[in-house]
Short mmCIF file of C-alpha atoms in Angstrom, two decimals:
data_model
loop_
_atom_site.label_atom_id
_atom_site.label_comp_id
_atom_site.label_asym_id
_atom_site.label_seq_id
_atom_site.Cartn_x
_atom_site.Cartn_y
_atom_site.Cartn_z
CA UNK A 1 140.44 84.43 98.19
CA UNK A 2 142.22 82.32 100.62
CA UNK A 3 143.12 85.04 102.63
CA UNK A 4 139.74 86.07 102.60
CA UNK A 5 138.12 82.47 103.67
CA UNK A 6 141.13 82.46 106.88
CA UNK A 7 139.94 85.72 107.92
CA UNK A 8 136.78 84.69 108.23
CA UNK A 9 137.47 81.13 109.87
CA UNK A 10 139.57 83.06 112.20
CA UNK A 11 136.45 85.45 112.77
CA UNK A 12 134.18 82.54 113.58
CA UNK A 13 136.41 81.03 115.86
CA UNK A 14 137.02 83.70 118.12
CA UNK A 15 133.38 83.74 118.22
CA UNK A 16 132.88 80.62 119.12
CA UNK A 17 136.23 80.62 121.81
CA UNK A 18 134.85 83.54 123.61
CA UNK A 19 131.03 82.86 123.48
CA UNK A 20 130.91 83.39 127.25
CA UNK A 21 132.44 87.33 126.95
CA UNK A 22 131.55 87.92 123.52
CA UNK A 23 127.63 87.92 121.59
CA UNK A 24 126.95 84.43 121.55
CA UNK A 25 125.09 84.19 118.42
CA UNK A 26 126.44 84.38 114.22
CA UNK A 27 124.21 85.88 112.13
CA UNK A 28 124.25 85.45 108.50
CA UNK A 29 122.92 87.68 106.20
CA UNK A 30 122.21 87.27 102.47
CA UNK A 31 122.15 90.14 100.02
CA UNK A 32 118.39 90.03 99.80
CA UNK A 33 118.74 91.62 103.63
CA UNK A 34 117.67 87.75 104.73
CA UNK A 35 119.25 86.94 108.39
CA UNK A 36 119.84 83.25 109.49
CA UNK A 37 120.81 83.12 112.79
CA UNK A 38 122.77 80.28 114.92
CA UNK A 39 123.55 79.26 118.61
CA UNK A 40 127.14 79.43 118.64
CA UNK A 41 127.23 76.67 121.77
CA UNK A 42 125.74 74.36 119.32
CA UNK A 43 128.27 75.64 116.22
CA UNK A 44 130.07 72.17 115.74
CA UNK A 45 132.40 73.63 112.72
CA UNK A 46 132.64 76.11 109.44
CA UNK A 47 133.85 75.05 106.57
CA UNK A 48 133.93 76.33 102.76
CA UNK A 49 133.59 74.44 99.66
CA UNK A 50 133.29 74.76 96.22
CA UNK A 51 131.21 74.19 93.54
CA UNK A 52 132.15 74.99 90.04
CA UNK A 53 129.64 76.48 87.66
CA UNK A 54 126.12 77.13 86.90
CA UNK A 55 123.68 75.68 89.20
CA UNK A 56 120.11 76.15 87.41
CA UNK A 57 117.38 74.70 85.98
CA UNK A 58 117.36 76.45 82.28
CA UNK A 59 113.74 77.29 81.09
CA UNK A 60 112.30 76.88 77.44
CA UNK A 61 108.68 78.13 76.99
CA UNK A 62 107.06 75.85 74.73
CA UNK A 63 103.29 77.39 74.73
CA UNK A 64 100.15 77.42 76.43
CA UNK A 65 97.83 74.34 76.80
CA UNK A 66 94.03 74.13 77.32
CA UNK A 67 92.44 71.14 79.15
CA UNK A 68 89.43 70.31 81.69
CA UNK A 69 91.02 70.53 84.84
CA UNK A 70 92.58 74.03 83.46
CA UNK A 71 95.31 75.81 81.74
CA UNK A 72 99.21 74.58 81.53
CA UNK A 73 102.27 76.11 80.70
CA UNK A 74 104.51 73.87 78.31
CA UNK A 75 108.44 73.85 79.19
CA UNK A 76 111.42 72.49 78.56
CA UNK A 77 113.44 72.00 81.23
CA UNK A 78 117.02 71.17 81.72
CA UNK A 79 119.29 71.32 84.83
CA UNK A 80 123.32 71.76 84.34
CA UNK A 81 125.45 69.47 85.43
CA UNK A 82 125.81 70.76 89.05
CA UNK A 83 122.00 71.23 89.70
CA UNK A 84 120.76 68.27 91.86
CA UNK A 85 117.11 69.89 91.62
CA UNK A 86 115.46 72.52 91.31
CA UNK A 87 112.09 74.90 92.44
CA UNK A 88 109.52 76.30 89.75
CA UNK A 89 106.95 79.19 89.86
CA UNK A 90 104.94 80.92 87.07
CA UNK A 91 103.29 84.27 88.10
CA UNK A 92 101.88 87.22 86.29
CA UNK A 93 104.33 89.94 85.12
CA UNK A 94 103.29 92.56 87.40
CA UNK A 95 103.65 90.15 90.59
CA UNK A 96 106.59 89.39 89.70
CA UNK A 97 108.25 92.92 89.35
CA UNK A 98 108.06 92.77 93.66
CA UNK A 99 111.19 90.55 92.92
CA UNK A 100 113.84 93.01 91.63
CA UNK A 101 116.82 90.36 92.31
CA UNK A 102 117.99 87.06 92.15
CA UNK A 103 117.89 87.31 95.62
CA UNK A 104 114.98 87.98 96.21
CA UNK A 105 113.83 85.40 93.91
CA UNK A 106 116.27 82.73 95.34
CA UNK A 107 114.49 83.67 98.38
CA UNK A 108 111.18 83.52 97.54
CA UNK A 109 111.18 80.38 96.00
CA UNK A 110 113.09 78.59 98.72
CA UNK A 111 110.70 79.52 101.25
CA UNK A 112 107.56 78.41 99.59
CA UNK A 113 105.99 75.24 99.56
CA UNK A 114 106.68 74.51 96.39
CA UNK A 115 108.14 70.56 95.62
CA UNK A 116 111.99 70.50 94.76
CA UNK A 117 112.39 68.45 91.34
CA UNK A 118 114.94 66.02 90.34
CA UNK A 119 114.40 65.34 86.56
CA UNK A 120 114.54 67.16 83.31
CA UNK A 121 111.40 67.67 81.05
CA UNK A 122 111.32 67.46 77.02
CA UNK A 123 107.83 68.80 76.48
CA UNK A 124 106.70 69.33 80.60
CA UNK A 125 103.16 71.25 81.55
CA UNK A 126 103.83 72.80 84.08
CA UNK A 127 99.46 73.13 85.96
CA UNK A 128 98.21 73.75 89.18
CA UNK A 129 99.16 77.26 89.27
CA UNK A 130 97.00 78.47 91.45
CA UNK A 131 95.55 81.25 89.19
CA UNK A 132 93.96 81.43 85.37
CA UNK A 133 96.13 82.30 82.90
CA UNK A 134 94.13 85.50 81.39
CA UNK A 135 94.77 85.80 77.10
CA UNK A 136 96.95 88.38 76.30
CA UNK A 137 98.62 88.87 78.84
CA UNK A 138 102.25 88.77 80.59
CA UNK A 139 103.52 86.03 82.77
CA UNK A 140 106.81 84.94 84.22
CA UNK A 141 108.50 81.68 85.00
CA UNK A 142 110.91 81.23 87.75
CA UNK A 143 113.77 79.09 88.60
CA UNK A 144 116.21 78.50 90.99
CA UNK A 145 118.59 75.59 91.11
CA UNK A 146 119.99 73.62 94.30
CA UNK A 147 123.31 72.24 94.57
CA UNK A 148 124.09 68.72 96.80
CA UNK A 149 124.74 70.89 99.58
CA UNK A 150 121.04 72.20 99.01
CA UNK A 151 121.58 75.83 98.59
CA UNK A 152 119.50 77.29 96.51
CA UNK A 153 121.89 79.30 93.85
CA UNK A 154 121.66 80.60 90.14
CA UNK A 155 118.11 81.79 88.94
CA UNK A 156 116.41 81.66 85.71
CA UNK A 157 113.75 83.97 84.21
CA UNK A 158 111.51 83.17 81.23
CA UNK A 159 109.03 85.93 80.32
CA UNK A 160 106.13 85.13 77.56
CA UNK A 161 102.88 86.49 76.63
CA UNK A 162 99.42 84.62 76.32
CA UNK A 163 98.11 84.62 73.12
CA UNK A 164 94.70 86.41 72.35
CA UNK A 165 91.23 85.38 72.68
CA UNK A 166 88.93 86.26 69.54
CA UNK A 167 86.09 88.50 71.29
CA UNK A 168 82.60 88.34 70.79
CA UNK A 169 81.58 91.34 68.69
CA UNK A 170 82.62 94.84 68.39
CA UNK A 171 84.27 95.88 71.01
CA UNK A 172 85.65 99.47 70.29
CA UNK A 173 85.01 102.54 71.71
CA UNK A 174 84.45 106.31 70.31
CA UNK A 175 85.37 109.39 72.40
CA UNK A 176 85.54 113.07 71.88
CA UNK A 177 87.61 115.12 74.29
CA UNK A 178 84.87 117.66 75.48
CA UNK A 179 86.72 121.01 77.69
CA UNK A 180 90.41 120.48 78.61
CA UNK A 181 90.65 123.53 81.16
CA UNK A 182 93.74 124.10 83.86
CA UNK A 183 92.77 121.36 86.21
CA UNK A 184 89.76 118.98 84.73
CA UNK A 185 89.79 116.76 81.78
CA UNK A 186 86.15 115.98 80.15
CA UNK A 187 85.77 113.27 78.22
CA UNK A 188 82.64 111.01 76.38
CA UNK A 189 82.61 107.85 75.44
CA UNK A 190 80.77 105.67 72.92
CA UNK A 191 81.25 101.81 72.95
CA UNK A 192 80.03 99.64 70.43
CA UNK A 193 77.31 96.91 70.53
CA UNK A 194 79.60 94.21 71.73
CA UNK A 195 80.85 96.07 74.56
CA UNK A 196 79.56 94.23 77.99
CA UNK A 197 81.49 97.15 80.20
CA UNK A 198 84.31 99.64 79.78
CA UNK A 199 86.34 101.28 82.37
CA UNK A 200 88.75 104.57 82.16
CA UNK A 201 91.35 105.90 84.00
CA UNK A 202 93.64 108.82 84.04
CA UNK A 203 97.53 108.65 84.59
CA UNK A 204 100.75 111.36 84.19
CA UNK A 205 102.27 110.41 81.28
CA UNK A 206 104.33 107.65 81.19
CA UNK A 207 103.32 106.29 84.64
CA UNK A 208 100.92 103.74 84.05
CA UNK A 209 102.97 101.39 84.03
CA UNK A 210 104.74 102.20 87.36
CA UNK A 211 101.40 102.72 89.08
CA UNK A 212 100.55 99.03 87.75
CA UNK A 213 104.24 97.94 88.84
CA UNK A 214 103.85 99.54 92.39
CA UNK A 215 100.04 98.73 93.20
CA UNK A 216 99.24 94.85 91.09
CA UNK A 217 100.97 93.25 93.86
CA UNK A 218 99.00 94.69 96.87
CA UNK A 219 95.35 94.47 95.37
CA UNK A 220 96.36 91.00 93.28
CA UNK A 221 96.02 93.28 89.82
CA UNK A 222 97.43 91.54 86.81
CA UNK A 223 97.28 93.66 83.86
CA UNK A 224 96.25 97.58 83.38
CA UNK A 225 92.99 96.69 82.02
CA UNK A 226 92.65 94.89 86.31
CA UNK A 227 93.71 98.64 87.33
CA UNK A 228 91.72 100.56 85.44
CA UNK A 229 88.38 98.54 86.88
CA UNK A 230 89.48 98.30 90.34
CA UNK A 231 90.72 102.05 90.27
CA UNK A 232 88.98 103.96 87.33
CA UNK A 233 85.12 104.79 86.26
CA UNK A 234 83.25 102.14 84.94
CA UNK A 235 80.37 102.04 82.72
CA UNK A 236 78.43 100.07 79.91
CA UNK A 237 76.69 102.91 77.65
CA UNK A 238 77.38 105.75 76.51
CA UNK A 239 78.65 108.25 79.20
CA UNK A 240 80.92 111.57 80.09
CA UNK A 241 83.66 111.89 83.01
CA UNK A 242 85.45 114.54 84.11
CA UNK A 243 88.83 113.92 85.51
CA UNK A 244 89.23 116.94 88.38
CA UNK A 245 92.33 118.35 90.39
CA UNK A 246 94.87 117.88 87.76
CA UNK A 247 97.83 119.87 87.17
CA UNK A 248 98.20 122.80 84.88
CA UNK A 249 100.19 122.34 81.60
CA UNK A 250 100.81 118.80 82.39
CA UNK A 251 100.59 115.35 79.70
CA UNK A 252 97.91 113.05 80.80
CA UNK A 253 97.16 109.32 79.51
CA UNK A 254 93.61 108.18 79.70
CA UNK A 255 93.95 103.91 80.19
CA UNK A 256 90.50 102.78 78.12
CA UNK A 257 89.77 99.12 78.59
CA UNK A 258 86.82 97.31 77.15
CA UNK A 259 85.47 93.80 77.47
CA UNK A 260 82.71 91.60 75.95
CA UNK A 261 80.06 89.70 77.20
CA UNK A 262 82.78 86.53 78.08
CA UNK A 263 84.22 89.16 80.04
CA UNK A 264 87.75 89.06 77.10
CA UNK A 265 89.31 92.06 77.14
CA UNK A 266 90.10 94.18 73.74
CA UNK A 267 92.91 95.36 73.68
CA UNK A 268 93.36 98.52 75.70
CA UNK A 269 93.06 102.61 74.12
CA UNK A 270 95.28 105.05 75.30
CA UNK A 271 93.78 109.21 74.71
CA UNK A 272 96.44 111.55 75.30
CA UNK A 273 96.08 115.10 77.06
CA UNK A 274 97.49 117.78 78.18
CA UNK A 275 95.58 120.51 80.23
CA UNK A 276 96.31 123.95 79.72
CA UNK A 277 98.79 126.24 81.11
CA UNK A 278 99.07 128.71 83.58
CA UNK A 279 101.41 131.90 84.01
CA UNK A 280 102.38 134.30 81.42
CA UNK A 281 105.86 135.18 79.89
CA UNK A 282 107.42 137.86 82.31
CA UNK A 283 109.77 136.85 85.00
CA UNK A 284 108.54 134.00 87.46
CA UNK A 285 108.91 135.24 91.37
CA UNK A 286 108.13 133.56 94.11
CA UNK A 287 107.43 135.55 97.66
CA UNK A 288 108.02 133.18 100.82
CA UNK A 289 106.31 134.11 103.96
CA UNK A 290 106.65 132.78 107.54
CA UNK A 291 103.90 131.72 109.32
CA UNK A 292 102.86 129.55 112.73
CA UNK A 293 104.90 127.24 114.49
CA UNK A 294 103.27 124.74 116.27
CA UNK A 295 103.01 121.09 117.76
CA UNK A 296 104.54 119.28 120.59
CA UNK A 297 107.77 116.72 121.36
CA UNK A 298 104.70 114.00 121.05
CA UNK A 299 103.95 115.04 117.77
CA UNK A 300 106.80 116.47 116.45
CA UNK A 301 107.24 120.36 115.61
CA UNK A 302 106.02 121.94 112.38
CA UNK A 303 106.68 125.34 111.01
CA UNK A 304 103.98 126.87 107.99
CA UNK A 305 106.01 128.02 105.12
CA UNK A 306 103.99 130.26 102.26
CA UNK A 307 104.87 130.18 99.03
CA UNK A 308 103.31 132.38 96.65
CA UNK A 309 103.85 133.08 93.14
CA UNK A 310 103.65 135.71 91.21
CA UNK A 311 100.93 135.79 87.77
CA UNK A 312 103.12 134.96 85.55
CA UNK A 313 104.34 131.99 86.98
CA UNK A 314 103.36 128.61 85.55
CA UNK A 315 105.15 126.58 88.24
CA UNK A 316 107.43 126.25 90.81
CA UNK A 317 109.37 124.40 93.55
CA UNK A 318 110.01 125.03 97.14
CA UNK A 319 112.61 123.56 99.93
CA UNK A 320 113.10 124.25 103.47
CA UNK A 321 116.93 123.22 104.60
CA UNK A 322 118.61 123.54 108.15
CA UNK A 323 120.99 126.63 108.14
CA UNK A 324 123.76 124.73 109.07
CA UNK A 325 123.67 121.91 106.81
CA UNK A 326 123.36 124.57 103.92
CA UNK A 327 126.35 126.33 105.05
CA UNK A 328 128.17 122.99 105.29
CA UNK A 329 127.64 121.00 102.03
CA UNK A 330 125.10 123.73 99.87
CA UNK A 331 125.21 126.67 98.45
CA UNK A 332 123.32 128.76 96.18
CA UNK A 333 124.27 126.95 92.75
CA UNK A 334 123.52 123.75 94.19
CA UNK A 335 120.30 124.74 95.48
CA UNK A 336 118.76 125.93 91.74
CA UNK A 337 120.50 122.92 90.39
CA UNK A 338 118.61 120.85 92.71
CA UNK A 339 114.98 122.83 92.89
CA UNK A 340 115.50 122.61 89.01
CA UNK A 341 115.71 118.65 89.04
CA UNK A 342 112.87 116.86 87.99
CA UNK A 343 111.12 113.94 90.75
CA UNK A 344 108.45 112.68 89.07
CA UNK A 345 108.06 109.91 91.99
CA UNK A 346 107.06 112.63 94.51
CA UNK A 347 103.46 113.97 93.62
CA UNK A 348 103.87 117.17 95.71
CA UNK A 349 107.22 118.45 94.13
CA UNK A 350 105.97 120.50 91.22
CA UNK A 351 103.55 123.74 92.84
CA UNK A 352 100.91 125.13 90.74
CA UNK A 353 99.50 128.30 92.67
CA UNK A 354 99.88 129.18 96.70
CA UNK A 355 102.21 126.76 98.05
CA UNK A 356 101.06 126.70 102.20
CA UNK A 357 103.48 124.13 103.32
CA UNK A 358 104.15 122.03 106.88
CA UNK A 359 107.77 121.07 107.87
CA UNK A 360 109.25 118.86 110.25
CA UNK A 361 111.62 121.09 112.21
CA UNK A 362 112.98 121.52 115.68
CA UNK A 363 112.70 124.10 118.11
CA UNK A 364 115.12 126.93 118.21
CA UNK A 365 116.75 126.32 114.85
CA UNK A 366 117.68 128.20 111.81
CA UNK A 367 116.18 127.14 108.65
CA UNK A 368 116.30 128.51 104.84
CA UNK A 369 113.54 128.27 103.04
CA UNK A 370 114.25 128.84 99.09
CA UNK A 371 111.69 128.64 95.80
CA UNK A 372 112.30 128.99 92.05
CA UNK A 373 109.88 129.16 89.06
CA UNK A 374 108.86 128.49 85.81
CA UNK A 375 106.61 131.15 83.26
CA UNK A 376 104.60 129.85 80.63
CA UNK A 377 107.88 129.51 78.37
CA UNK A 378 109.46 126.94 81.08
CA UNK A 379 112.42 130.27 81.51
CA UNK A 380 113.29 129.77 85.05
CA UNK A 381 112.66 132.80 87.21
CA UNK A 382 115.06 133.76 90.49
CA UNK A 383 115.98 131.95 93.30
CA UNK A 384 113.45 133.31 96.00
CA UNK A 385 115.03 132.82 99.35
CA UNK A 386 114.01 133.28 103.23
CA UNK A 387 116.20 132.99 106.73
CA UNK A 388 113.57 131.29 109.38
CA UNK A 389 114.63 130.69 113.26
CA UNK A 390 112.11 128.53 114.80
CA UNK A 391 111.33 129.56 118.73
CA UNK A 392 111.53 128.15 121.60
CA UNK A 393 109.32 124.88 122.27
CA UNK A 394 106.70 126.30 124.47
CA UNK A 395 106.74 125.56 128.42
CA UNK A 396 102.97 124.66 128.19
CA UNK A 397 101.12 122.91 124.89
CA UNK A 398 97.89 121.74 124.17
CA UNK A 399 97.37 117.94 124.32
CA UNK A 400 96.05 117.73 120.70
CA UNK A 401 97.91 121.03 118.73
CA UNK A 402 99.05 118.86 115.73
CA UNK A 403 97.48 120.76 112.71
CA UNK A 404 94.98 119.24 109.89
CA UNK A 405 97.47 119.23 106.91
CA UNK A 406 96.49 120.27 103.66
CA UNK A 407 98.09 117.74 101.64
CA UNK A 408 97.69 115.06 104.26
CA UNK A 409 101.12 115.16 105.52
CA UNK A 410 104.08 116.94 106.88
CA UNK A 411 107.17 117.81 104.54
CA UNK A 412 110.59 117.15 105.51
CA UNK A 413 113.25 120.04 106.04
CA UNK A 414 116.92 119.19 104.63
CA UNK A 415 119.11 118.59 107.29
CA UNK A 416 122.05 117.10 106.39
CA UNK A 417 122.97 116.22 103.13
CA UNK A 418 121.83 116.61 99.09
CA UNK A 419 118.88 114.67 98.97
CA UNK A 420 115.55 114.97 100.45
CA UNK A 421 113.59 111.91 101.99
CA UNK A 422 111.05 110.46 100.38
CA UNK A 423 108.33 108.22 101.53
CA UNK A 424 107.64 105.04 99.22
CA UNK A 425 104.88 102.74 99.69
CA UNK A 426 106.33 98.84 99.62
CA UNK A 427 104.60 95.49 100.48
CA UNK A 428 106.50 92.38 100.72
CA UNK A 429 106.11 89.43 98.28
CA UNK A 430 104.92 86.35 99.93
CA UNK A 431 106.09 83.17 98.89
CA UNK A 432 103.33 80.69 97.23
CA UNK A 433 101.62 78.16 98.94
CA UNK A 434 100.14 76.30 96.06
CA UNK A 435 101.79 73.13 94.67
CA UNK A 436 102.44 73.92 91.35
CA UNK A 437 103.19 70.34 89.68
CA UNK A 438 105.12 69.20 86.30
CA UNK A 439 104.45 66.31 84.48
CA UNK A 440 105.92 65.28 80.79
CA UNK A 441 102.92 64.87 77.82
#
């Protein structure tokens, strides 16, 4: 470790001796990706110290607390020996899953505007939290301690669950699952008398949650009964929806959330289903046909790929990889064990039916395209594969030759190595304003 610390004294000082030659600024980046920079004409020294142990501010929830100027959380707080102070934060469950670290919390609180305390709390409310606490429900509480150099170091996590609120009549719903076909879902629903409002929505299985996870944060969503009325069909009698466009032979939740005339929510129903299957038990086969290549260097080139299966396939998967990439780090084996890989994060990986696909590709360039299926049985069929060489760009192009695409987008071609880019959506976590206060009862 010594060694270590030298090198990097040694580092900074040749940085700072030949400022005039050299970059003439140190950057310091944490492992949440934050970047502090410095002036190093105005560096005076670096230095290292130590600090031994835990620096936090350990968490007890005691409970939540009514009272006319709102809810509180009660806490117990107590900081170790080496925590001079300390921020706090309580946020919903779902907000909080944007901060995946102690980094990133570290982070978050030390750049909001929250107060840093200096004392320990016995029975603390923690109030003015800049939200209602909604009954049954989960929350999180945050903390991060600072050391006398005031860095902010070790966090703490407390997760806990409101209790419930008693609702105000009858609040359950009857269904009956009406046609389940290939694609659409039909369902009817029958709430009770002390149902104000209901609202449904459908998810893949096991998603929900993720979908909550991914989406709360943006639209400020704090439980899935919040997604299902911001995102799902609402209603307040008796009424039938049909869920279109799904996939074949695929397990679907239905998220059923009702609420009474306080606007409580019961607790939410979940109505499995699975639409039926297409295909049929022979051999699946896929047939790949080339078709127009098109766009501009603006733009970006695309080549149409077809993909069509045969009637006894159920469903399949299809790739398009640069020639030389696949003769450098692929082969055959490696492209069924791949195509046969589930990725349930990428909506437009399993095919059901003609597969007319976009790629990214460039000009002049060899490209394999390659597509395996399923039957009804889930056998895997044989690897269907195609050799493509993309033409010359054209000398002359149309100002606006970029396609409409099908699915809304363009897919990207392998090109170098054994795994295929994906888009995700992402939206940064901005630290509170509020000033969340303690105070011991």
């Amino acid at each position: 470790m010594k060694k270590l610390f030298t090198s990097i004294i040694l580092a900074v000082l040749a940085v700072v001796g030949y400022a005039q030659t050299n970059p003439n600024r140190m950057l310091v980046t944490d492992k949440a990706g934050v970047t502090k920079g410095f002036m190093v004409d105005r560096i005076d020294s670096v230095s290292f110290a130590t600090v031994e142990g835990r620096v936090a501010a350990d968490v007890e929830y005691l409970g939540i607390y009514s009272g006319s100027t709102g809810d509180s959380v009660g806490v117990k707080i107590t900081r170790t020996p080496q925590c001079v102070g300390y921020k706090i934060t309580c946020m919903s469950k779902v907000r909080a899953s944007s901060l995946s670290t102690d980094e990133a919390v570290a982070n978050y609180l030390d750049n909001s505007d929250s107060e840093i305390m200096f004392q320990d709390y016995v029975n603390g409310r923690l109030s003015n939290l800049g939200f209602n606490l909604r009954p049954n429900a989960d929350y999180v509480i945050f903390t991060v301690g600072y050391d006398k150099y005031q860095i902010p170091c070790d966090v703490v996590r407390v997760d806990f669950r409101t209790p419930k609120k008693e609702l105000a009549g009858d609040c359950s719903i009857q269904y009956t699952i009406d046609e389940v076909t290939t694609s659409d879902i039909t369902i009817s629903f029958t709430p009770a008398s002390g149902v104000a409002g209901y609202a449904a929505i459908l998810f893949p299985a096991g998603t929900a949650e993720d979908n909550l996870a991914q989406m709360g944060p943006m639209f400020g969503l704090e439980t899935m009964g919040d997604y299902a009325r911001f995102f799902g069909f609402n209603n307040n009698g008796p009424a039938t929806n049909t869920w279109n466009n799904n996939n074949p032979g695929t397990d679907y939740e239905i998220y059923v959330q009702a609420w009474d005339e306080n606007n409580t929510d019961a607790d939410i129903m979940i109505i499995p289903v699975t639409t039926k299957k297409i295909g049929g038990e022979g051999v699946a086969q896929i047939e790949i046909t080339p078709g127009e290549f098109g766009g501009t260097a603006e733009t970006g080139y695309y080549q149409i790929v077809t993909y069509t299966p045969n009637d006894q396939t159920s469903m399949h998967r299809d790739m398009l990889i640069d020639k030389n990439a696949y003769e450098k780090e692929w082969n055959e084996d490696k492209i069924m064990e791949y195509l046969k890989t589930d990725i349930p994060e990428d909506p437009y990986w399993n095919q059901y039916g003609v597969d007319v696909a976009y790629w990214n590709v460039s000009p002049n360039t060899s490209y394999i395209a390659f597509s395996i299926g399923q039957n009804i049985n889930e056998e895997w069929g044989p690897l269907a594969r195609l050799d493509i060489t993309t033409p010359d760009a054209p000398a002359a192009q149309k100002k606006y030759s970029a396609p409409v695409m099908k699915r809304g987008l363009v897919k990207n071609a392998v090109t170098g190595n054994n795994t295929v880019p994906m888009q995700m959506l992402y939206k940064a976590l901005k630290a509170a304003k509020g000033k969340m206060t303690i105070s011991e009862k």
